[in-house]
PDB file of C-alpha atoms in Angstrom:
ATOM      1  CA  MET A   5     163.655  83.112 121.367  1.00  0.00           C
ATOM      2  CA  LEU A   6     164.256  86.583 119.954  1.00  0.00           C
ATOM      3  CA  ILE A   7     163.532  87.891 116.432  1.00  0.00           C
ATOM      4  CA  LEU A   8     164.541  91.382 115.296  1.00  0.00           C
ATOM      5  CA  ARG A   9     162.453  93.249 112.677  1.00  0.00           C
ATOM      6  CA  ALA A  10     162.407  96.838 113.934  1.00  0.00           C
ATOM      7  CA  LEU A  11     161.163  98.401 110.693  1.00  0.00           C
ATOM      8  CA  GLY A  12     157.844  99.468 109.171  1.00  0.00           C
ATOM      9  CA  LEU A  13     154.473  98.031 108.232  1.00  0.00           C
ATOM     10  CA  GLY A  14     155.398  96.611 104.835  1.00  0.00           C
ATOM     11  CA  ASP A  15     158.650  95.241 106.213  1.00  0.00           C
ATOM     12  CA  LEU A  16     156.763  93.341 108.904  1.00  0.00           C
ATOM     13  CA  LEU A  17     154.241  91.898 106.467  1.00  0.00           C
ATOM     14  CA  THR A  18     156.928  90.652 104.071  1.00  0.00           C
ATOM     15  CA  ALA A  19     158.425  88.767 107.029  1.00  0.00           C
ATOM     16  CA  VAL A  20     155.170  86.945 107.905  1.00  0.00           C
ATOM     17  CA  PRO A  21     156.131  83.689 106.110  1.00  0.00           C
ATOM     18  CA  ALA A  22     159.420  83.654 108.005  1.00  0.00           C
ATOM     19  CA  LEU A  23     157.730  84.329 111.356  1.00  0.00           C
ATOM     20  CA  ARG A  24     155.231  81.535 110.759  1.00  0.00           C
ATOM     21  CA  ALA A  25     158.032  79.191 109.748  1.00  0.00           C
ATOM     22  CA  VAL A  26     159.753  79.822 113.079  1.00  0.00           C
ATOM     23  CA  ARG A  27     156.460  79.192 114.875  1.00  0.00           C
ATOM     24  CA  ARG A  28     156.049  75.829 113.137  1.00  0.00           C
ATOM     25  CA  ALA A  29     159.646  74.836 113.779  1.00  0.00           C
ATOM     26  CA  PHE A  30     159.466  75.730 117.477  1.00  0.00           C
ATOM     27  CA  PRO A  31     155.823  75.211 118.492  1.00  0.00           C
ATOM     28  CA  HIS A  32     156.522  75.283 122.240  1.00  0.00           C
ATOM     29  CA  ALA A  33     158.968  78.187 122.326  1.00  0.00           C
ATOM     30  CA  GLU A  34     158.090  81.689 123.492  1.00  0.00           C
ATOM     31  CA  ILE A  35     158.755  83.853 120.462  1.00  0.00           C
ATOM     32  CA  THR A  36     159.568  87.504 121.166  1.00  0.00           C
ATOM     33  CA  LEU A  37     159.553  89.966 118.275  1.00  0.00           C
ATOM     34  CA  ALA A  38     161.563  93.175 118.642  1.00  0.00           C
ATOM     35  CA  ALA A  39     159.604  95.651 116.510  1.00  0.00           C
ATOM     36  CA  PRO A  40     157.991  99.109 116.834  1.00  0.00           C
ATOM     37  CA  ARG A  41     155.144  99.378 119.340  1.00  0.00           C
ATOM     38  CA  TRP A  42     152.779 100.962 116.790  1.00  0.00           C
ATOM     39  CA  LEU A  43     152.706  97.660 114.867  1.00  0.00           C
ATOM     40  CA  ALA A  44     151.108  95.770 117.774  1.00  0.00           C
ATOM     41  CA  GLU A  45     147.726  95.390 116.061  1.00  0.00           C
ATOM     42  CA  VAL A  46     149.394  93.813 113.035  1.00  0.00           C
ATOM     43  CA  VAL A  47     151.522  91.495 115.167  1.00  0.00           C
ATOM     44  CA  ASP A  48     148.359  90.269 116.901  1.00  0.00           C
ATOM     45  CA  ARG A  49     146.807  89.316 113.561  1.00  0.00           C
ATOM     46  CA  ILE A  50     149.845  87.384 112.362  1.00  0.00           C
ATOM     47  CA  ASP A  51     149.367  84.771 115.106  1.00  0.00           C
ATOM     48  CA  ALA A  52     153.001  83.663 115.142  1.00  0.00           C
ATOM     49  CA  VAL A  53     154.459  85.777 117.946  1.00  0.00           C
ATOM     50  CA  ASP A  54     153.946  85.435 121.697  1.00  0.00           C
ATOM     51  CA  ARG A  55     155.326  88.787 122.787  1.00  0.00           C
ATOM     52  CA  LEU A  56     156.077  92.120 121.148  1.00  0.00           C
ATOM     53  CA  LEU A  57     159.164  93.813 122.564  1.00  0.00           C
ATOM     54  CA  PRO A  58     158.755  97.500 121.581  1.00  0.00           C
ATOM     55  CA  THR A  59     161.935  98.449 119.725  1.00  0.00           C
ATOM     56  CA  ALA A  60     162.248 101.676 117.755  1.00  0.00           C
ATOM     57  CA  GLY A  61     164.925 101.017 115.162  1.00  0.00           C
ATOM     58  CA  LEU A  62     168.488  99.929 115.821  1.00  0.00           C
ATOM     59  CA  VAL A  63     168.758 100.485 119.561  1.00  0.00           C
ATOM     60  CA  PRO A  64     169.927  98.148 122.356  1.00  0.00           C
ATOM     61  CA  ILE A  65     167.515  95.254 122.820  1.00  0.00           C
ATOM     62  CA  GLU A  66     166.301  94.621 126.359  1.00  0.00           C
ATOM     63  CA  TYR A  67     166.492  90.843 126.206  1.00  0.00           C
ATOM     64  CA  ALA A  68     169.076  88.587 127.840  1.00  0.00           C
ATOM     65  CA  GLU A  69     170.487  85.287 126.601  1.00  0.00           C
ATOM     66  CA  PRO A  70     167.850  83.930 124.214  1.00  0.00           C
ATOM     67  CA  ASP A  71     168.369  80.328 123.161  1.00  0.00           C
ATOM     68  CA  LEU A  72     168.051  81.504 119.561  1.00  0.00           C
ATOM     69  CA  ALA A  73     168.206  84.985 118.010  1.00  0.00           C
ATOM     70  CA  ILE A  74     167.137  85.553 114.392  1.00  0.00           C
ATOM     71  CA  ASN A  75     168.034  88.642 112.413  1.00  0.00           C
ATOM     72  CA  LEU A  76     165.124  89.447 110.092  1.00  0.00           C
ATOM     73  CA  HIS A  77     166.111  93.111 110.120  1.00  0.00           C
ATOM     74  CA  GLY A  78     169.012  93.473 107.725  1.00  0.00           C
ATOM     75  CA  ARG A  79     172.493  92.454 106.735  1.00  0.00           C
ATOM     76  CA  GLY A  80     174.421  94.085 109.602  1.00  0.00           C
ATOM     77  CA  PRO A  81     176.716  95.102 111.089  1.00  0.00           C
ATOM     78  CA  GLN A  82     174.530  97.093 113.509  1.00  0.00           C
ATOM     79  CA  SER A  83     171.641  94.634 113.674  1.00  0.00           C
ATOM     80  CA  VAL A  84     174.063  91.722 114.056  1.00  0.00           C
ATOM     81  CA  ASP A  85     175.979  93.482 116.825  1.00  0.00           C
ATOM     82  CA  LEU A  86     172.771  94.317 118.708  1.00  0.00           C
ATOM     83  CA  LEU A  87     171.676  90.692 118.647  1.00  0.00           C
ATOM     84  CA  ARG A  88     175.098  89.418 119.659  1.00  0.00           C
ATOM     85  CA  ALA A  89     174.956  91.798 122.615  1.00  0.00           C
ATOM     86  CA  THR A  90     172.031  89.753 123.967  1.00  0.00           C
ATOM     87  CA  HIS A  91     174.396  86.727 124.137  1.00  0.00           C
ATOM     88  CA  PRO A  92     172.200  84.247 122.274  1.00  0.00           C
ATOM     89  CA  GLY A  93     172.872  80.531 122.322  1.00  0.00           C
ATOM     90  CA  ARG A  94     172.636  80.592 118.525  1.00  0.00           C
ATOM     91  CA  LEU A  95     172.339  83.420 116.000  1.00  0.00           C
ATOM     92  CA  ILE A  96     170.778  83.137 112.528  1.00  0.00           C
ATOM     93  CA  THR A  97     171.770  86.007 110.255  1.00  0.00           C
ATOM     94  CA  HIS A  98     173.217  86.771 106.848  1.00  0.00           C
ATOM     95  CA  GLY A  99     176.950  86.262 106.631  1.00  0.00           C
ATOM     96  CA  PRO A 100     179.686  84.476 104.691  1.00  0.00           C
ATOM     97  CA  GLU A 101     177.801  81.174 104.698  1.00  0.00           C
ATOM     98  CA  HIS A 102     174.600  82.794 103.431  1.00  0.00           C
ATOM     99  CA  PRO A 103     175.441  86.123 101.747  1.00  0.00           C
ATOM    100  CA  TRP A 104     172.954  88.947 101.301  1.00  0.00           C
ATOM    101  CA  ASN A 105     171.515  89.147  97.775  1.00  0.00           C
ATOM    102  CA  ASP A 106     170.541  92.671  96.685  1.00  0.00           C
ATOM    103  CA  HIS A 107     168.410  91.293  93.852  1.00  0.00           C
ATOM    104  CA  GLN A 108     166.246  88.907  95.885  1.00  0.00           C
ATOM    105  CA  HIS A 109     162.574  89.541  96.587  1.00  0.00           C
ATOM    106  CA  GLU A 110     162.093  90.616 100.198  1.00  0.00           C
ATOM    107  CA  VAL A 111     159.749  87.727 101.057  1.00  0.00           C
ATOM    108  CA  LEU A 112     162.112  85.168  99.566  1.00  0.00           C
ATOM    109  CA  ARG A 113     165.129  86.715 101.296  1.00  0.00           C
ATOM    110  CA  TRP A 114     164.016  85.752 104.783  1.00  0.00           C
ATOM    111  CA  CYS A 115     162.552  82.391 103.781  1.00  0.00           C
ATOM    112  CA  SER A 116     165.866  81.540 102.148  1.00  0.00           C
ATOM    113  CA  LEU A 117     167.829  82.554 105.244  1.00  0.00           C
ATOM    114  CA  LEU A 118     165.736  80.275 107.432  1.00  0.00           C
ATOM    115  CA  ALA A 119     165.827  77.386 104.967  1.00  0.00           C
ATOM    116  CA  HIS A 120     169.634  77.632 104.900  1.00  0.00           C
ATOM    117  CA  SER A 121     169.516  77.242 108.697  1.00  0.00           C
ATOM    118  CA  GLY A 122     167.276  74.165 108.581  1.00  0.00           C
ATOM    119  CA  ILE A 123     163.918  75.905 109.089  1.00  0.00           C
ATOM    120  CA  PRO A 124     161.593  75.290 106.105  1.00  0.00           C
ATOM    121  CA  ALA A 125     159.546  78.346 105.132  1.00  0.00           C
ATOM    122  CA  ASP A 126     156.657  78.754 102.699  1.00  0.00           C
ATOM    123  CA  PRO A 127     156.876  82.174 100.981  1.00  0.00           C
ATOM    124  CA  ASP A 128     153.167  82.030 100.137  1.00  0.00           C
ATOM    125  CA  ASP A 129     152.148  81.736 103.809  1.00  0.00           C
ATOM    126  CA  LEU A 130     151.486  85.447 104.247  1.00  0.00           C
ATOM    127  CA  ARG A 131     147.703  85.801 104.293  1.00  0.00           C
ATOM    128  CA  LEU A 132     145.907  87.457 107.173  1.00  0.00           C
ATOM    129  CA  PRO A 133     142.277  86.575 108.031  1.00  0.00           C
ATOM    130  CA  ALA A 134     139.799  88.098 105.568  1.00  0.00           C
ATOM    131  CA  GLY A 135     137.519  90.902 106.691  1.00  0.00           C
ATOM    132  CA  GLU A 136     133.862  91.775 106.186  1.00  0.00           C
ATOM    133  CA  PRO A 137     133.258  93.111 102.658  1.00  0.00           C
ATOM    134  CA  ASN A 138     132.629  96.855 102.546  1.00  0.00           C
ATOM    135  CA  GLY A 139     132.974  97.547  98.827  1.00  0.00           C
ATOM    136  CA  ALA A 140     135.195 100.588  99.292  1.00  0.00           C
ATOM    137  CA  ILE A 141     137.690 101.773  96.691  1.00  0.00           C
ATOM    138  CA  VAL A 142     140.573 102.783  98.937  1.00  0.00           C
ATOM    139  CA  LEU A 143     143.002 105.447  97.726  1.00  0.00           C
ATOM    140  CA  HIS A 144     146.100 105.843  99.883  1.00  0.00           C
ATOM    141  CA  PRO A 145     148.203 108.749  98.564  1.00  0.00           C
ATOM    142  CA  GLY A 146     150.916 108.701 101.220  1.00  0.00           C
ATOM    143  CA  ALA A 147     154.330 107.054 101.314  1.00  0.00           C
ATOM    144  CA  SER A 148     157.394 107.430 103.498  1.00  0.00           C
ATOM    145  CA  HIS A 149     159.364 109.291 100.801  1.00  0.00           C
ATOM    146  CA  GLY A 150     158.356 111.665  98.033  1.00  0.00           C
ATOM    147  CA  SER A 151     159.943 109.431  95.399  1.00  0.00           C
ATOM    148  CA  ARG A 152     157.113 106.938  95.926  1.00  0.00           C
ATOM    149  CA  ARG A 153     154.222 109.435  96.112  1.00  0.00           C
ATOM    150  CA  TRP A 154     152.144 109.707  92.958  1.00  0.00           C
ATOM    151  CA  PRO A 155     151.002 113.359  92.672  1.00  0.00           C
ATOM    152  CA  VAL A 156     148.025 114.290  94.826  1.00  0.00           C
ATOM    153  CA  ASP A 157     146.269 116.062  91.955  1.00  0.00           C
ATOM    154  CA  ARG A 158     146.216 112.771  90.064  1.00  0.00           C
ATOM    155  CA  TYR A 159     144.667 111.029  93.074  1.00  0.00           C
ATOM    156  CA  ALA A 160     142.078 113.817  93.139  1.00  0.00           C
ATOM    157  CA  GLU A 161     141.280 113.309  89.468  1.00  0.00           C
ATOM    158  CA  LEU A 162     141.077 109.553  89.989  1.00  0.00           C
ATOM    159  CA  ALA A 163     138.735 109.983  92.970  1.00  0.00           C
ATOM    160  CA  GLY A 164     136.440 112.156  90.878  1.00  0.00           C
ATOM    161  CA  GLU A 165     136.269 109.497  88.162  1.00  0.00           C
ATOM    162  CA  LEU A 166     135.625 106.605  90.569  1.00  0.00           C
ATOM    163  CA  GLY A 167     132.714 108.167  92.414  1.00  0.00           C
ATOM    164  CA  PRO A 168     131.093 107.748  95.834  1.00  0.00           C
ATOM    165  CA  ASP A 169     132.678 104.420  96.802  1.00  0.00           C
ATOM    166  CA  VAL A 170     136.099 106.089  97.217  1.00  0.00           C
ATOM    167  CA  VAL A 171     137.622 106.324 100.697  1.00  0.00           C
ATOM    168  CA  VAL A 172     140.926 108.215 101.021  1.00  0.00           C
ATOM    169  CA  THR A 173     143.149 107.046 103.875  1.00  0.00           C
ATOM    170  CA  GLY A 174     146.228 108.276 105.680  1.00  0.00           C
ATOM    171  CA  SER A 175     147.980 108.575 108.999  1.00  0.00           C
ATOM    172  CA  PRO A 176     147.384 111.598 111.261  1.00  0.00           C
ATOM    173  CA  ASP A 177     150.567 113.108 109.824  1.00  0.00           C
ATOM    174  CA  GLU A 178     149.067 112.802 106.349  1.00  0.00           C
ATOM    175  CA  ALA A 179     145.788 114.571 107.123  1.00  0.00           C
ATOM    176  CA  ASP A 180     146.567 117.506 104.818  1.00  0.00           C
ATOM    177  CA  LEU A 181     147.493 115.133 101.996  1.00  0.00           C
ATOM    178  CA  VAL A 182     144.253 113.193 102.466  1.00  0.00           C
ATOM    179  CA  ALA A 183     142.221 116.422 102.477  1.00  0.00           C
ATOM    180  CA  ALA A 184     143.935 117.596  99.291  1.00  0.00           C
ATOM    181  CA  VAL A 185     142.491 114.651  97.358  1.00  0.00           C
ATOM    182  CA  GLY A 186     139.085 116.223  97.934  1.00  0.00           C
ATOM    183  CA  ALA A 187     137.034 113.040  98.285  1.00  0.00           C
ATOM    184  CA  ALA A 188     133.796 113.023 100.269  1.00  0.00           C
ATOM    185  CA  ARG A 189     134.887 110.053 102.416  1.00  0.00           C
ATOM    186  CA  THR A 190     138.179 109.966 104.290  1.00  0.00           C
ATOM    187  CA  GLN A 191     139.722 107.911 107.073  1.00  0.00           C
ATOM    188  CA  VAL A 192     142.643 109.328 109.023  1.00  0.00           C
ATOM    189  CA  GLY A 193     143.872 107.636 112.147  1.00  0.00           C
ATOM    190  CA  GLY A 194     144.472 104.270 113.754  1.00  0.00           C
ATOM    191  CA  LEU A 195     146.180 101.292 112.181  1.00  0.00           C
ATOM    192  CA  GLY A 196     143.503  98.829 113.303  1.00  0.00           C
ATOM    193  CA  ALA A 197     140.762 100.737 111.486  1.00  0.00           C
ATOM    194  CA  LEU A 198     142.912 100.885 108.350  1.00  0.00           C
ATOM    195  CA  LEU A 199     143.484  97.124 108.469  1.00  0.00           C
ATOM    196  CA  ASP A 200     139.751  96.480 108.825  1.00  0.00           C
ATOM    197  CA  LEU A 201     138.919  98.800 105.926  1.00  0.00           C
ATOM    198  CA  ILE A 202     141.437  97.217 103.558  1.00  0.00           C
ATOM    199  CA  ALA A 203     140.528  93.683 104.630  1.00  0.00           C
ATOM    200  CA  GLY A 204     137.023  94.219 103.236  1.00  0.00           C
ATOM    201  CA  ALA A 205     137.696  96.701 100.443  1.00  0.00           C
ATOM    202  CA  GLY A 206     136.828  96.137  96.816  1.00  0.00           C
ATOM    203  CA  VAL A 207     140.075  97.660  95.464  1.00  0.00           C
ATOM    204  CA  VAL A 208     143.078  99.484  96.922  1.00  0.00           C
ATOM    205  CA  VAL A 209     145.147 102.020  94.964  1.00  0.00           C
ATOM    206  CA  CYS A 210     148.460 103.120  96.440  1.00  0.00           C
ATOM    207  CA  GLY A 211     152.164 103.443  95.852  1.00  0.00           C
ATOM    208  CA  ASP A 212     155.011 101.188  96.909  1.00  0.00           C
ATOM    209  CA  THR A 213     154.282 101.487 100.616  1.00  0.00           C
ATOM    210  CA  GLY A 214     153.027  99.543 103.630  1.00  0.00           C
ATOM    211  CA  VAL A 215     149.388  99.679 102.563  1.00  0.00           C
ATOM    212  CA  ALA A 216     150.311  97.762  99.396  1.00  0.00           C
ATOM    213  CA  HIS A 217     151.537  94.903 101.570  1.00  0.00           C
ATOM    214  CA  VAL A 218     148.363  95.083 103.663  1.00  0.00           C
ATOM    215  CA  ALA A 219     146.306  94.555 100.499  1.00  0.00           C
ATOM    216  CA  THR A 220     148.518  91.607  99.542  1.00  0.00           C
ATOM    217  CA  ALA A 221     148.202  90.102 103.021  1.00  0.00           C
ATOM    218  CA  PHE A 222     144.393  90.237 102.924  1.00  0.00           C
ATOM    219  CA  GLY A 223     144.131  89.201  99.277  1.00  0.00           C
ATOM    220  CA  THR A 224     142.361  92.487  98.521  1.00  0.00           C
ATOM    221  CA  PRO A 225     142.598  93.468  94.820  1.00  0.00           C
ATOM    222  CA  SER A 226     145.037  96.315  94.397  1.00  0.00           C
ATOM    223  CA  VAL A 227     146.523  98.664  91.829  1.00  0.00           C
ATOM    224  CA  LEU A 228     150.071  99.426  92.897  1.00  0.00           C
ATOM    225  CA  LEU A 229     152.065 102.330  91.503  1.00  0.00           C
ATOM    226  CA  PHE A 230     155.805 101.625  91.465  1.00  0.00           C
ATOM    227  CA  GLY A 231     158.512 104.159  90.709  1.00  0.00           C
ATOM    228  CA  PRO A 232     162.107 103.985  91.883  1.00  0.00           C
ATOM    229  CA  VAL A 233     162.149 100.320  92.951  1.00  0.00           C
ATOM    230  CA  SER A 234     161.402  97.248  90.873  1.00  0.00           C
ATOM    231  CA  PRO A 235     158.284  95.288  91.886  1.00  0.00           C
ATOM    232  CA  ALA A 236     160.448  92.191  91.406  1.00  0.00           C
ATOM    233  CA  LEU A 237     161.947  93.131  94.773  1.00  0.00           C
ATOM    234  CA  TRP A 238     158.945  94.431  96.747  1.00  0.00           C
ATOM    235  CA  GLY A 239     155.796  93.812  94.688  1.00  0.00           C
ATOM    236  CA  PRO A 240     153.152  91.101  95.198  1.00  0.00           C
ATOM    237  CA  ARG A 241     154.318  87.728  93.949  1.00  0.00           C
ATOM    238  CA  SER A 242     150.775  86.555  93.133  1.00  0.00           C
ATOM    239  CA  GLY A 243     147.143  87.445  93.693  1.00  0.00           C
ATOM    240  CA  PRO A 244     144.500  89.850  92.332  1.00  0.00           C
ATOM    241  CA  HIS A 245     146.853  92.767  91.827  1.00  0.00           C
ATOM    242  CA  ARG A 246     147.833  95.126  89.017  1.00  0.00           C
ATOM    243  CA  VAL A 247     151.343  96.528  89.273  1.00  0.00           C
ATOM    244  CA  LEU A 248     152.001  99.607  87.156  1.00  0.00           C
ATOM    245  CA  TRP A 249     155.707 100.223  86.597  1.00  0.00           C
ATOM    246  CA  HIS A 250     157.568 101.672  83.650  1.00  0.00           C
ATOM    247  CA  GLY A 251     160.751  99.722  84.048  1.00  0.00           C
ATOM    248  CA  GLY A 252     163.182 102.192  85.613  1.00  0.00           C
ATOM    249  CA  THR A 253     164.882 102.431  88.992  1.00  0.00           C
ATOM    250  CA  GLY A 254     166.066 105.418  90.972  1.00  0.00           C
ATOM    251  CA  ASP A 255     166.647 106.904  94.417  1.00  0.00           C
ATOM    252  CA  THR A 256     163.961 105.618  96.766  1.00  0.00           C
ATOM    253  CA  PHE A 257     164.870 108.250  99.378  1.00  0.00           C
ATOM    254  CA  ALA A 258     164.483 111.255  97.064  1.00  0.00           C
ATOM    255  CA  ALA A 259     162.029 114.002  97.972  1.00  0.00           C
ATOM    256  CA  ALA A 260     160.527 114.404  94.493  1.00  0.00           C
ATOM    257  CA  PRO A 261     158.370 111.786  92.738  1.00  0.00           C
ATOM    258  CA  ASP A 262     160.416 109.350  90.692  1.00  0.00           C
ATOM    259  CA  PRO A 263     160.320 110.072  86.934  1.00  0.00           C
ATOM    260  CA  GLY A 264     159.032 106.560  86.271  1.00  0.00           C
ATOM    261  CA  LEU A 265     156.210 107.055  88.744  1.00  0.00           C
ATOM    262  CA  LEU A 266     155.243 110.268  86.952  1.00  0.00           C
ATOM    263  CA  ARG A 267     154.879 108.321  83.710  1.00  0.00           C
ATOM    264  CA  ILE A 268     151.907 106.486  85.212  1.00  0.00           C
ATOM    265  CA  THR A 269     148.789 108.308  84.019  1.00  0.00           C
ATOM    266  CA  VAL A 270     145.331 108.677  85.522  1.00  0.00           C
ATOM    267  CA  PRO A 271     143.679 106.804  82.594  1.00  0.00           C
ATOM    268  CA  GLU A 272     146.168 103.968  83.095  1.00  0.00           C
ATOM    269  CA  VAL A 273     145.270 103.639  86.780  1.00  0.00           C
ATOM    270  CA  LEU A 274     141.565 104.076  86.111  1.00  0.00           C
ATOM    271  CA  GLY A 275     141.656 101.294  83.539  1.00  0.00           C
ATOM    272  CA  ALA A 276     143.419  98.955  85.964  1.00  0.00           C
ATOM    273  CA  VAL A 277     140.879  99.677  88.708  1.00  0.00           C
ATOM    274  CA  ARG A 278     137.957  99.043  86.367  1.00  0.00           C
ATOM    275  CA  ASP A 279     139.533  95.804  85.169  1.00  0.00           C
ATOM    276  CA  LEU A 280     139.777  94.553  88.744  1.00  0.00           C
ATOM    277  CA  VAL A 281     136.235  95.644  89.608  1.00  0.00           C
ATOM    278  CA  ALA A 282     135.002  93.820  86.510  1.00  0.00           C
ATOM    279  CA  GLY A 283     136.937  90.717  87.523  1.00  0.00           C
ATOM    280  CA  ARG A 284     139.255  90.667  84.526  1.00  0.00           C
ATOM    281  CA  PRO A 285     142.508  88.738  85.054  1.00  0.00           C
ATOM    282  CA  ALA A 286     145.268  90.708  86.750  1.00  0.00           C
ATOM    283  CA  GLY A 287     148.391  91.525  84.801  1.00  0.00           C
ATOM    284  CA  ARG A 288     151.762  92.763  85.900  1.00  0.00           C
ATOM    285  CA  SER A 289     152.196  96.115  84.294  1.00  0.00           C
ATOM    286  CA  ARG A 290     150.900  98.113  81.392  1.00  0.00           C
ATOM    287  CA  GLY A 291     154.149 100.030  81.260  1.00  0.00           C
ATOM    288  CA  ALA A 292     156.560  97.121  80.859  1.00  0.00           C
ATOM    289  CA  THR A 293     156.525  93.629  79.384  1.00  0.00           C
ATOM    290  CA  GLY A 294     157.723  92.013  82.591  1.00  0.00           C
ATOM    291  CA  TRP A 295     159.766  92.455  85.717  1.00  0.00           C
ATOM    292  CA  PRO A 296     163.508  91.982  85.572  1.00  0.00           C
ATOM    293  CA  ARG A 297     164.945  89.556  88.065  1.00  0.00           C
ATOM    294  CA  SER A 298     167.428  92.201  89.127  1.00  0.00           C
ATOM    295  CA  ALA A 299     167.492  95.940  89.504  1.00  0.00           C
ATOM    296  CA  SER A 300     170.244  98.483  89.645  1.00  0.00           C
ATOM    297  CA  SER A 301     168.788 100.334  92.621  1.00  0.00           C
ATOM    298  CA  ALA A 302     167.298  98.187  95.366  1.00  0.00           C
ATOM    299  CA  ARG A 303     165.342  99.734  98.228  1.00  0.00           C
ATOM    300  CA  ALA A 304     167.786  99.664 101.086  1.00  0.00           C
ATOM    301  CA  THR A 305     167.003  97.625 104.182  1.00  0.00           C
ATOM    302  CA  SER A 306     168.405  99.030 107.418  1.00  0.00           C
ATOM    303  CA  ASP A 307     171.366  97.091 108.652  1.00  0.00           C
TER     304      ASP A 307
END
């Protein structure tokens, strides 16, 4: 059996309920996931996949004639064509019988696709095993695009207010960004170490990026800063999280921070962090009364 999800960290974690649904439906099958090699440590923790087939984006898949191929990557046509090229016995994908819905939450999208194909899926089945508590307040200033990066000087101000429990994280490519926050404690490097840190953290603060989904997966309290994309599409559906969003949508691939993201202030984030540390009930957003069920600019999923 072959499943395609050759995307990023957050994309993989939003597909966990779907992957586990396939595992339950086919307990004796060998499930191969075509996904980037660097996600191997996450795939191991999901416990629903037998083999990772390293696949960097939409490239030919080195797998022949699976009994079943499942497209958890996108709507097509490229992803569909790549899976058809493996000559599967059966292909599950979006199409005329189950159209793609731009306004559907990413977790629900894939659960709905499987349910339509006779594979029940529980959208709340996304937790990863909890880690050892470490009490850290994790600030993760990076994101794949500038539109989703809250300004580094605001992270620096926030770090100064929150004190010695702050740990600033980033990938090796984000080392300069991490250093610019100016915190005494930093962690730059491997994905496994980042997962362990967030699994036991007290609070995570980050933008709409993969680390937000890591916090959701571990049930770690988080303050999530949304800008160009509605949290109704990519935010946590439940849990100890505060989503700050001011109700607008824009270009998620833009280089500059989204105007809505810039409306989120340091005192607003600081207040949300302190509420979570104090154990006060999590709300959705201080900048809007609620999330719309649709948005004019959805974050695109590769086809």
